[in-house]
Coordinates of C-alpha atoms in Angstrom, one line a residue:
M1 CA 1.6 10.0 212.9
D2 CA 5.2 10.9 213.1
N3 CA 7.4 13.0 210.5
Q4 CA 8.9 9.8 208.8
S5 CA 5.0 8.7 207.8
A6 CA 4.0 12.4 207.3
V7 CA 6.9 12.4 204.8
Q8 CA 6.1 9.3 203.1
V9 CA 2.3 10.3 202.8
L10 CA 3.5 13.5 201.4
G11 CA 5.9 11.3 198.9
I12 CA 2.5 9.3 197.2
V13 CA 1.2 13.2 196.9
E14 CA 4.2 13.7 194.7
I15 CA 4.2 10.8 192.7
G16 CA 1.0 11.3 191.8
R17 CA 1.9 14.8 191.0
D18 CA 4.3 13.4 188.6
G19 CA 1.7 11.4 187.0
V20 CA -0.7 14.4 186.3
S21 CA 2.1 16.2 184.9
H22 CA 3.1 13.4 182.7
L23 CA -0.3 13.1 181.0
E24 CA 0.0 16.9 181.0
N25 CA 3.0 16.7 178.6
C26 CA 1.6 13.9 176.5
I27 CA -1.5 16.2 175.8
Y28 CA 0.5 19.2 174.9
N29 CA 2.9 17.4 172.6
G30 CA -0.4 15.5 171.4
E31 CA 1.0 12.1 171.7
I32 CA -1.3 10.3 174.2
G33 CA -1.4 6.8 174.0
P34 CA -2.3 3.5 176.0
N35 CA 0.8 3.4 177.9
D36 CA 0.3 6.6 179.3
M37 CA -3.1 6.4 179.7
A38 CA -1.8 3.5 182.4
V39 CA -0.8 6.2 184.6
L40 CA -4.6 6.5 185.4
D41 CA -4.8 2.7 186.9
T42 CA -1.2 4.2 188.7
M43 CA -3.1 7.1 190.2
A44 CA -6.2 4.8 191.3
E45 CA -3.9 2.7 193.4
L46 CA -2.4 6.1 195.0
L47 CA -5.7 7.5 195.9
E48 CA -6.3 4.1 197.6
A49 CA -3.0 4.5 199.2
L50 CA -3.6 8.1 200.7
E51 CA -6.7 7.6 201.6
H52 CA -5.6 4.7 203.7
G53 CA -2.6 6.9 205.0
T54 CA -4.6 9.3 206.3
S55 CA -7.7 7.6 208.1
H56 CA -6.4 7.2 211.6
I57 CA -5.5 10.9 211.7
P58 CA -8.1 12.8 214.0
I59 CA -9.0 15.9 211.7
P60 CA -12.1 16.5 209.9
N61 CA -11.7 16.3 205.9
R62 CA -12.9 15.2 202.6
V63 CA -10.3 12.9 201.2
K64 CA -13.1 10.4 200.5
E65 CA -15.3 12.7 198.6
I66 CA -12.6 13.8 196.9
N67 CA -11.5 10.6 195.9
A68 CA -14.8 9.4 194.7
N69 CA -14.9 12.2 192.3
L70 CA -11.4 11.8 190.8
L71 CA -12.2 7.7 190.6
F72 CA -15.3 8.9 189.0
Y73 CA -13.6 11.0 186.8
I74 CA -10.5 8.6 186.0
D75 CA -13.4 5.9 184.5
E76 CA -15.0 9.0 182.4
L77 CA -11.7 9.7 180.8
K78 CA -11.1 6.1 179.8
Q79 CA -14.2 5.7 178.3
H80 CA -13.7 9.1 176.4
L81 CA -10.6 7.5 174.5
V82 CA -12.4 4.6 174.0
D83 CA -15.2 6.4 172.3
E84 CA -12.3 8.9 170.8
N85 CA -14.3 12.0 172.1
V86 CA -11.1 14.3 172.4
E87 CA -12.8 17.4 173.3
T88 CA -14.2 15.8 176.8
F89 CA -11.5 14.4 177.3
L90 CA -9.8 17.5 177.4
Y91 CA -12.2 19.6 179.2
D92 CA -12.8 16.8 181.9
F93 CA -9.0 16.5 182.2
R94 CA -8.2 19.8 182.9
F95 CA -11.3 21.2 184.8
H96 CA -12.2 18.1 186.5
F97 CA -9.3 15.9 187.0
C98 CA -6.2 18.1 187.4
S99 CA -8.3 20.4 189.8
L100 CA -9.8 17.7 192.0
Y101 CA -5.8 16.2 192.3
R102 CA -5.0 19.3 193.5
I103 CA -7.8 19.8 196.0
L104 CA -6.6 16.1 197.3
E105 CA -2.8 17.6 197.6
L106 CA -3.9 20.5 199.8
E107 CA -6.2 18.2 201.9
V108 CA -3.4 15.9 202.5
A109 CA -1.0 18.9 203.0
Y110 CA -3.3 20.0 205.6
I111 CA -3.9 16.8 207.4
V112 CA -0.2 16.2 208.0
E113 CA 0.9 19.7 208.4
K114 CA 1.8 19.4 211.9
F115 CA 4.1 16.6 211.2
V116 CA 6.5 18.2 208.5
N117 CA 8.7 21.4 207.6
K118 CA 6.3 23.2 205.3
R119 CA 9.2 25.3 203.8
D120 CA 9.9 21.8 202.2
Y121 CA 6.8 21.7 200.4
P122 CA 6.4 25.1 199.3
R123 CA 4.0 23.9 196.5
L124 CA 1.6 22.2 199.1
Y125 CA 1.8 25.2 201.4
P126 CA 1.2 28.4 200.0
E127 CA 1.3 30.3 202.8
V128 CA 5.1 29.8 202.4
G129 CA 6.7 32.4 201.3
S130 CA 5.8 36.3 200.3
V131 CA 3.5 37.2 197.4
D132 CA 5.1 38.9 194.6
H133 CA 2.4 41.9 193.8
N134 CA 4.6 42.7 190.2
E135 CA 4.2 38.5 189.4
I136 CA 0.1 38.6 190.2
I137 CA -0.5 42.0 188.0
A138 CA 1.9 40.1 185.6
I139 CA -0.1 36.8 185.3
G140 CA -3.2 38.9 185.0
E141 CA -2.3 41.0 182.1
Q142 CA -2.2 37.3 180.4
A143 CA -5.5 36.2 181.1
R144 CA -8.0 35.2 178.4
C145 CA -11.1 37.6 179.5
K146 CA -11.4 40.4 182.4
V147 CA -13.7 38.3 184.7
S148 CA -14.6 34.7 185.6
V149 CA -17.6 34.6 187.3
V150 CA -18.0 31.6 189.4
L151 CA -21.3 30.5 191.2
L152 CA -21.7 27.0 193.4
A153 CA -24.6 25.5 193.7
Y154 CA -26.0 22.4 195.5
N155 CA -29.8 21.7 195.1
N156 CA -32.2 24.8 195.3
L157 CA -32.7 24.9 191.3
D158 CA -35.2 27.2 191.9
Y159 CA -33.0 29.9 193.4
T160 CA -29.9 28.9 191.0
R161 CA -32.3 29.8 188.1
D162 CA -33.0 33.1 189.3
C163 CA -29.2 33.8 190.3
V164 CA -28.0 32.6 187.0
Q165 CA -30.8 35.0 185.0
S166 CA -29.8 37.6 187.1
I167 CA -26.0 37.4 186.0
L168 CA -26.9 36.8 182.5
D169 CA -29.4 39.9 182.4
H170 CA -27.2 42.6 184.2
T171 CA -23.4 41.7 183.5
N172 CA -23.8 42.9 179.8
D173 CA -21.3 46.0 180.7
V174 CA -18.2 43.7 181.2
E175 CA -16.4 40.9 179.2
F176 CA -16.6 37.7 181.4
E177 CA -16.5 33.8 181.2
L178 CA -19.4 32.2 183.4
I179 CA -18.1 28.8 185.5
L180 CA -21.1 27.0 187.0
V181 CA -20.3 24.5 189.9
D182 CA -23.1 21.9 190.7
N183 CA -21.7 20.2 193.9
G184 CA -23.7 17.1 193.5
S185 CA -26.9 18.3 193.1
T186 CA -29.8 15.9 192.8
D187 CA -32.2 18.2 191.7
G188 CA -31.8 18.8 188.0
T189 CA -28.9 21.4 188.5
K190 CA -26.6 19.8 185.9
A191 CA -29.2 19.7 183.2
Y192 CA -30.0 23.3 184.2
F193 CA -26.4 23.9 184.1
D194 CA -25.6 22.1 180.8
S195 CA -28.2 24.2 179.1
V196 CA -26.7 28.0 180.1
P197 CA -25.1 28.8 176.5
G198 CA -21.7 29.5 177.1
A199 CA -21.3 28.0 180.3
K200 CA -18.2 26.5 181.8
V201 CA -19.9 23.6 183.8
I202 CA -18.1 22.0 186.4
H203 CA -19.8 18.9 187.7
L204 CA -19.2 16.9 191.0
K205 CA -20.5 13.3 191.1
Y206 CA -20.1 13.1 194.7
N207 CA -20.5 16.5 197.1
I208 CA -17.3 18.0 198.5
H209 CA -18.9 20.8 200.4
L210 CA -18.5 24.4 200.6
V211 CA -14.6 25.1 200.6
K212 CA -13.7 22.5 198.1
G213 CA -17.0 23.1 195.7
F214 CA -15.7 26.7 195.6
N215 CA -12.2 26.0 195.2
I216 CA -12.5 24.0 192.0
G217 CA -14.7 26.4 190.5
L218 CA -12.1 28.8 191.2
M219 CA -9.4 27.0 189.6
A220 CA -11.4 26.5 186.4
A221 CA -11.2 30.5 185.8
E222 CA -9.4 32.0 183.3
G223 CA -10.1 35.3 184.0
K224 CA -7.9 38.2 185.2
Y225 CA -10.2 38.6 188.4
C226 CA -12.6 36.0 189.9
A227 CA -16.3 36.8 191.1
A228 CA -17.0 33.8 193.5
V229 CA -21.0 33.9 194.1
C230 CA -23.6 31.9 196.1
N231 CA -26.9 30.7 194.4
D232 CA -29.1 32.4 197.0
F233 CA -28.0 36.4 195.7
I234 CA -29.9 38.0 193.2
F235 CA -27.8 40.3 190.9
T236 CA -28.6 43.9 189.9
P237 CA -27.5 46.6 187.0
N238 CA -23.9 47.6 187.4
W239 CA -23.0 45.3 189.9
L240 CA -19.7 43.6 188.1
S241 CA -19.0 47.0 186.9
N242 CA -18.7 48.8 190.0
L243 CA -16.9 46.4 191.2
M244 CA -14.3 46.5 188.3
V245 CA -14.0 50.0 189.0
C246 CA -13.1 49.7 192.2
I247 CA -10.7 47.1 192.1
E248 CA -8.9 48.6 189.3
S249 CA -8.5 52.2 190.9
D250 CA -5.8 50.8 192.9
S251 CA -3.5 48.1 192.4
Q252 CA -2.5 47.1 196.3
I253 CA -6.7 46.3 196.1
G254 CA -6.9 42.1 196.5
F255 CA -10.6 41.7 197.1
V256 CA -13.6 43.9 196.5
S257 CA -17.5 42.8 197.6
P258 CA -20.9 44.8 197.5
G259 CA -23.6 45.3 199.9
A260 CA -26.4 43.1 200.4
T261 CA -29.8 43.5 201.7
S262 CA -29.3 40.6 204.0
I263 CA -25.8 40.2 205.7
S264 CA -23.6 41.1 209.2
N265 CA -20.3 42.9 209.1
M266 CA -21.9 46.2 208.8
Q267 CA -22.5 45.3 205.0
K268 CA -26.3 45.2 204.7
I269 CA -27.8 47.9 202.6
S270 CA -31.4 48.1 203.1
I271 CA -33.8 49.1 200.2
P272 CA -37.4 48.4 200.8
F273 CA -38.9 46.8 197.8
T274 CA -42.2 44.9 197.0
S275 CA -41.2 42.5 194.3
K276 CA -38.2 40.9 192.4
E277 CA -38.7 43.6 189.9
D278 CA -38.8 46.5 192.1
F279 CA -35.9 45.8 193.3
I280 CA -33.9 45.9 190.2
E281 CA -35.3 49.0 189.3
K282 CA -34.3 50.3 192.7
A283 CA -31.0 48.7 192.5
R284 CA -30.4 50.1 189.1
A285 CA -30.9 53.8 190.7
Y286 CA -28.8 53.1 193.9
N287 CA -25.7 51.5 192.2
V288 CA -24.0 54.6 191.1
S289 CA -20.0 54.2 191.2
N290 CA -18.7 56.6 194.2
P291 CA -15.6 56.2 195.8
T292 CA -17.0 58.1 198.9
K293 CA -18.9 55.0 199.8
W294 CA -15.9 52.5 199.5
E295 CA -14.6 51.2 203.1
E296 CA -11.2 49.4 203.5
R297 CA -11.9 46.6 206.0
V298 CA -10.2 44.2 208.2
V299 CA -12.4 41.4 207.5
L300 CA -14.8 41.5 204.3
L301 CA -17.8 39.2 203.7
P302 CA -17.9 37.7 200.3
N303 CA -21.5 38.7 199.0
V304 CA -19.1 38.5 195.9
L305 CA -15.7 37.2 196.2
C306 CA -14.1 39.5 193.7
C307 CA -10.3 38.9 193.7
P308 CA -7.0 39.0 191.1
T309 CA -7.3 35.1 189.9
A310 CA -3.5 35.1 190.0
L311 CA -3.7 36.3 194.0
L312 CA -6.4 33.7 194.9
D313 CA -3.8 30.6 193.5
R314 CA -0.9 32.1 195.1
I315 CA -2.5 32.2 198.3
G316 CA -4.2 28.5 198.2
Y317 CA -7.8 29.6 197.2
Y318 CA -10.0 28.8 200.5
D319 CA -8.5 27.1 203.2
T320 CA -9.3 23.5 203.4
R321 CA -9.5 23.7 207.0
F322 CA -12.5 25.4 207.7
F323 CA -14.4 22.0 207.3
R324 CA -18.3 23.3 207.4
G325 CA -17.2 26.9 205.9
E326 CA -17.7 28.7 209.0
F327 CA -15.3 31.5 209.6
L328 CA -14.3 31.0 206.1
D329 CA -14.6 34.8 205.1
D330 CA -12.7 35.7 208.2
D331 CA -9.8 33.6 206.7
I332 CA -9.5 34.4 203.3
S333 CA -9.5 38.4 204.2
F334 CA -6.8 38.0 206.5
K335 CA -4.7 35.6 204.1
I336 CA -5.4 38.1 201.3
R337 CA -4.9 41.2 203.7
R338 CA -1.3 40.0 205.5
A339 CA -0.1 39.1 201.6
G340 CA -0.2 42.9 201.6
Y341 CA -3.6 44.0 200.0
K342 CA -6.5 46.3 200.7
L343 CA -9.9 44.7 201.3
I344 CA -12.7 47.2 200.2
Y345 CA -16.4 46.9 200.6
C346 CA -18.1 49.0 197.9
G347 CA -21.2 50.5 200.0
D348 CA -22.4 52.0 196.2
T349 CA -23.6 48.6 195.3
V350 CA -26.2 47.0 196.6
T351 CA -27.5 42.9 195.5
H352 CA -30.4 41.0 197.2
H353 CA -29.6 37.7 199.6
Y354 CA -32.3 35.1 199.9
G355 CA -29.9 33.5 203.1
S356 CA -27.3 31.0 203.6
L357 CA -28.9 28.1 200.8
T358 CA -25.4 27.2 199.3
T359 CA -24.0 26.7 203.1
A360 CA -26.9 25.3 204.9
S361 CA -25.8 21.5 204.5
D362 CA -22.9 22.7 205.9
H363 CA -24.1 24.0 209.1
L364 CA -24.4 22.4 212.3
T365 CA -25.6 23.3 215.9
N366 CA -21.6 23.5 217.0
S367 CA -20.2 24.3 213.6
L368 CA -20.1 28.5 214.5
E369 CA -18.0 27.3 217.6
E370 CA -16.1 24.7 215.3
G371 CA -14.7 27.1 212.6
R372 CA -14.0 29.9 215.4
K373 CA -11.4 27.4 217.3
T374 CA -10.4 26.6 213.7
F375 CA -9.2 30.2 213.1
L376 CA -8.0 30.4 216.7
D377 CA -5.8 27.6 215.9
K378 CA -4.4 29.0 213.0
Y379 CA -3.9 32.5 214.3
G380 CA -3.8 32.7 218.1
L381 CA -6.6 35.8 217.4
D382 CA -10.2 34.8 217.9
A383 CA -12.0 36.6 215.0
W384 CA -15.3 37.8 216.6
I385 CA -13.5 39.6 219.4
D386 CA -10.5 40.4 217.8
A387 CA -11.3 41.4 214.1
H388 CA -15.3 42.2 213.9
I389 CA -16.7 45.6 214.0
N390 CA -18.2 47.1 217.2
P391 CA -21.5 48.8 216.5
A392 CA -20.6 51.4 219.5
Y393 CA -18.5 53.1 216.9
I394 CA -21.7 54.4 215.3
K395 CA -22.6 56.3 218.2
I396 CA -19.4 58.7 218.0
D397 CA -20.5 62.1 217.3
Y398 CA -18.7 62.8 214.0
S399 CA -20.0 66.4 213.5
R400 CA -16.8 67.1 215.8
L401 CA -14.2 65.2 213.6
S402 CA -14.0 67.2 210.7
G403 CA -10.6 68.8 211.3
V404 CA -8.8 65.4 211.8
K405 CA -6.1 64.6 209.4
S406 CA -4.6 62.0 211.4
I407 CA -5.3 59.3 214.0
L408 CA -3.4 57.2 216.5
G409 CA -5.2 53.8 217.5
I410 CA -4.4 52.6 220.8
D411 CA -5.1 48.9 221.6
V412 CA -7.3 48.3 218.6
K413 CA -6.8 44.4 218.4
C414 CA -6.7 44.3 214.7
G415 CA -8.1 47.4 213.7
A416 CA -11.9 46.7 212.5
D417 CA -13.2 49.9 214.4
L418 CA -10.3 51.8 213.7
M419 CA -10.8 51.6 210.0
Q420 CA -14.5 52.1 210.6
I421 CA -13.4 55.6 212.0
K422 CA -11.4 56.3 209.2
N423 CA -13.8 55.2 206.7
R424 CA -16.3 57.5 208.4
L425 CA -14.1 60.5 207.8
W426 CA -13.5 59.6 204.3
S427 CA -17.3 59.4 203.6
D428 CA -18.4 62.3 205.5
F429 CA -15.3 64.8 204.8
G430 CA -13.5 63.8 202.0
T431 CA -10.6 63.0 204.6
K432 CA -8.2 60.3 204.3
A433 CA -6.3 60.4 207.8
E434 CA -3.1 59.5 208.5
L435 CA -3.3 56.0 210.8
S436 CA -0.8 55.7 213.6
I437 CA -1.2 52.4 215.9
C438 CA 0.3 51.6 219.4
M439 CA -0.3 48.3 221.5
T440 CA 0.8 46.6 224.3
E441 CA -0.1 43.1 222.8
A442 CA 2.3 41.7 220.1
K443 CA -0.1 39.3 219.1
Y444 CA -2.0 41.8 216.9
E445 CA 1.1 43.3 215.3
T446 CA 1.2 41.2 212.2
D447 CA -2.7 42.5 211.4
T448 CA -2.1 46.4 212.2
R449 CA 1.1 46.4 210.2
S450 CA -1.4 45.8 206.8
I451 CA -3.5 48.9 207.5
S452 CA -0.3 51.1 208.9
K453 CA 2.9 51.9 208.6
N454 CA 3.5 53.5 211.6
V455 CA 2.7 50.6 214.3
F456 CA 4.7 50.6 217.6
L457 CA 4.9 48.0 220.8
L458 CA 4.6 49.6 223.8
N459 CA 5.3 48.4 227.3
R460 CA 3.4 51.0 228.9
V461 CA 0.3 53.0 227.6
D462 CA 1.8 56.0 229.4
K463 CA 4.9 56.2 227.1
L464 CA 3.8 57.1 223.9
P465 CA 6.4 57.4 221.4
E466 CA 8.2 60.5 221.2
E467 CA 7.7 61.6 217.4
L468 CA 4.3 61.5 217.8
A469 CA 4.5 64.4 220.4
G470 CA 1.8 67.1 219.3
K471 CA 0.9 65.5 215.8
V472 CA -2.0 63.5 216.7
D473 CA -5.4 65.0 215.9
L474 CA -7.7 62.1 216.9
V475 CA -7.0 59.4 219.6
Y476 CA -8.9 56.5 220.0
I477 CA -8.4 54.0 222.6
E478 CA -10.6 50.4 222.2
K479 CA -9.1 49.0 225.0
P480 CA -11.4 50.2 228.2
L481 CA -9.2 52.3 230.3
D482 CA -10.1 50.1 233.5
Y483 CA -8.2 47.2 232.1
Y484 CA -4.9 49.3 232.2
V485 CA -2.2 48.6 234.9
E486 CA -1.6 52.5 234.6
G487 CA -3.6 55.4 236.8
L488 CA -5.4 57.9 235.0
D489 CA -3.0 60.8 235.7
A490 CA -0.3 58.8 233.9
I491 CA -2.6 58.0 230.7
F492 CA -4.1 61.3 230.6
A493 CA -0.6 63.1 230.8
G494 CA 0.9 60.5 228.3
L495 CA -1.6 61.5 226.0
A496 CA -1.5 65.1 226.1
Q497 CA 1.9 64.8 224.7
V498 CA 0.6 63.6 221.3
M499 CA -2.4 65.4 221.0
S500 CA -2.6 68.3 218.4
P501 CA -3.8 71.9 219.2
N502 CA -7.9 71.4 219.3
G503 CA -7.2 67.4 219.2
K504 CA -9.7 64.7 220.3
L505 CA -10.2 62.1 222.5
I506 CA -12.4 58.9 222.3
F507 CA -11.9 55.9 224.7
T508 CA -14.2 53.7 226.7
V509 CA -14.7 52.4 230.2
N510 CA -16.3 49.3 231.6
N511 CA -19.4 49.7 233.4
S512 CA -19.1 47.9 236.8
V513 CA -22.8 47.5 237.3
Y514 CA -23.4 46.1 234.3
I515 CA -25.9 43.1 234.8
E516 CA -23.2 40.5 233.4
S517 CA -20.4 41.8 235.7
L518 CA -22.9 41.8 238.9
F519 CA -23.3 37.8 237.9
E520 CA -19.5 37.5 237.8
M521 CA -19.2 39.2 240.9
L522 CA -21.8 37.3 243.1
Q523 CA -19.9 33.4 241.4
S524 CA -16.6 34.7 242.4
S525 CA -15.5 34.6 238.6
Y526 CA -11.4 35.3 238.0
T527 CA -12.6 37.8 235.1
M528 CA -13.4 40.1 238.0
H529 CA -9.9 39.9 240.1
N530 CA -8.4 43.1 240.2
R531 CA -10.5 44.6 238.1
K532 CA -10.4 48.8 238.6
I533 CA -14.1 50.6 239.1
Y534 CA -14.1 53.9 237.7
I535 CA -16.6 56.6 238.5
R536 CA -17.4 58.5 235.6
E537 CA -17.1 62.3 237.6
L538 CA -13.6 61.1 238.7
I539 CA -12.7 59.9 235.2
C540 CA -13.6 63.6 233.9
L541 CA -11.6 65.2 236.7
H542 CA -8.8 63.7 235.9
A543 CA -8.9 64.1 232.2
K544 CA -9.5 67.7 232.7
M545 CA -6.0 68.1 235.0
Q546 CA -4.7 67.3 231.8
G547 CA -6.4 69.5 229.3
F548 CA -9.2 67.2 228.3
E549 CA -12.6 68.6 228.4
P550 CA -15.3 65.8 228.1
Y551 CA -18.5 66.6 225.3
G552 CA -20.0 63.4 225.2
I553 CA -20.5 60.4 227.3
L554 CA -22.7 57.6 225.9
N555 CA -23.9 54.0 227.4
F556 CA -23.7 51.2 225.1
Q557 CA -26.0 48.5 225.3
S558 CA -25.3 45.1 224.7
D559 CA -27.3 42.3 223.1
F560 CA -28.8 40.2 225.9
S561 CA -30.1 36.9 226.4
S562 CA -34.0 36.9 227.4
I563 CA -33.1 35.8 230.9
S564 CA -30.6 38.6 231.7
E565 CA -33.6 41.0 230.3
Q566 CA -36.2 39.6 232.3
T567 CA -33.8 40.0 235.5
V568 CA -32.6 43.3 234.8
V569 CA -36.4 44.6 234.6
Q570 CA -36.9 42.6 237.9
L571 CA -34.0 44.3 239.7
T572 CA -34.6 48.0 238.4
K573 CA -38.2 47.7 240.1
L574 CA -36.5 46.7 243.0
L575 CA -34.0 49.4 243.1
A576 CA -36.0 52.1 241.4
S577 CA -38.3 54.5 243.4
G578 CA -40.1 55.7 240.5
K579 CA -40.5 55.5 236.3
E580 CA -37.8 57.8 235.5
S581 CA -35.6 56.4 238.1
Q582 CA -36.5 52.8 236.9
S583 CA -35.7 53.7 233.2
K584 CA -32.2 55.4 234.4
Q585 CA -31.5 52.2 237.1
L586 CA -33.0 49.7 233.5
E587 CA -30.2 51.7 231.0
L588 CA -27.5 51.7 233.4
L589 CA -27.6 48.1 234.4
M590 CA -28.0 46.8 230.2
S591 CA -24.8 49.0 229.5
K592 CA -21.6 47.2 229.3
Y593 CA -19.3 50.2 229.1
A594 CA -19.6 53.6 228.4
V595 CA -17.9 55.6 225.6
Y596 CA -16.0 59.1 226.4
Q597 CA -15.6 61.8 223.8
M598 CA -13.4 65.0 224.7
D599 CA -11.7 68.0 223.1
F600 CA -8.3 68.7 223.9
Q601 CA -6.6 72.0 225.2
A602 CA -3.1 72.2 226.1
L603 CA -2.6 73.8 229.4
R604 CA -0.7 76.6 230.2
Q605 CA 2.4 76.4 231.6

């Protein structure tokens, strides 16, 4: 495909949009007739042309499935008019036909995006331009209700019943509408949804999978906020009211989500229970709104995607390019945060998660790597390496950080670990530390500016900004010191210039005898070329020369494959002279790096 072909395809999309707008105007004026309905026949021809025009592009897409649903509802709309069923016609036109066409627009726009200038089509590419926060607020004030709870289900009816019932039982303290999306189920889900009193039911004749399934439900939302959920959760007393307390505490908050009994990203809340009833009662006691348990995050998993509805519409909902849904949560986090909003994990609220029922049909053996690459292609960042939390931050001795009011993060990637340190200071000491960030890699600048007003791009790590001199209570360096070109003397001397009296320093150094590093050496891996090897005692000596005194050095053990662990055990038996020696050697070989913690006292001149 070239630019001319892509422009032609988007031209067909625009013609279809004109047809949809014509029917909307007819309905608004109450003047729809047979001639107007002929637009639907034209729409059917356009759908065929779009499917043909994009079929040769080697990009995974759901155009065929979306079109099948659109054609189904074109026939339904015609029949409704024949039957003079006006109410059903209006419902299906708005919540099925119009939304499906919007989903198709976004799908086609993604397929041809490399061949067009996105700025020529701002409605098709929501990332064009900035988000007007005042407009988002103004639209929200006109909403018909407080919250639209959107539940997506594909089969698994028993779990779906439990989920819906938990919402009905435990959401009586917030004004909400319930939107139930049946994503082409074959097990009676549609009939069950139709039986739920007052629910707004979206029925897809054919499965359009996770991303589009959620999006059609979100497009139907008429609440100020959306709360999108999967059918493999059980919701608890105060779950939604707690989220509302959080999101309405600050107009800059754009996404909040609770904890769950089974989830990653440090959002797991472990509550032992013996039955569903027991869990509900324990959750009732736990779910007390508590701002000290709120954590600002770089990436937030949507146990509940709770956001201003107008914001989701403005940023284009879930991104259709994430074909199977993997890394969809990372992407929506990035879109909301880059739009100028905060993401808040509500650790004061627990839900129960059975585990990936809604998404199971989209998970394939290589789906994680597929989604990871999609994220990398879009942002130039690796979601796992650059934006996820390293559990090593938990091992930091926070008892010595009670006086920290300002933090300088150096080469902290997108800032996930740095934010967790800030969150911990808030929960432990009630301190909202001011963040400054210095980096030597420009690719992280956009995201670090979303969490800090003071961001500096450096050429050298030993030349820190003069405006920070003597003002920093804690310096946290995420990039291991052995990766820097600058020597230890230069690095510690530069750090000493910005430290406040009694300041703290935390950094990491790679373990040169980590088992994976040894394998890389044996295999002559290029990753080992020019890598520095630092000895613990010499690191501490260089640090002391600039006023830093170590008070804690912790080895951090990485996850292993079973083969690597077996190899480590065999090596330690060969190297060690006794059980105590074997234990130390085992720890050393299994430790990827060491975390150093130091006090600072300026040297007397």
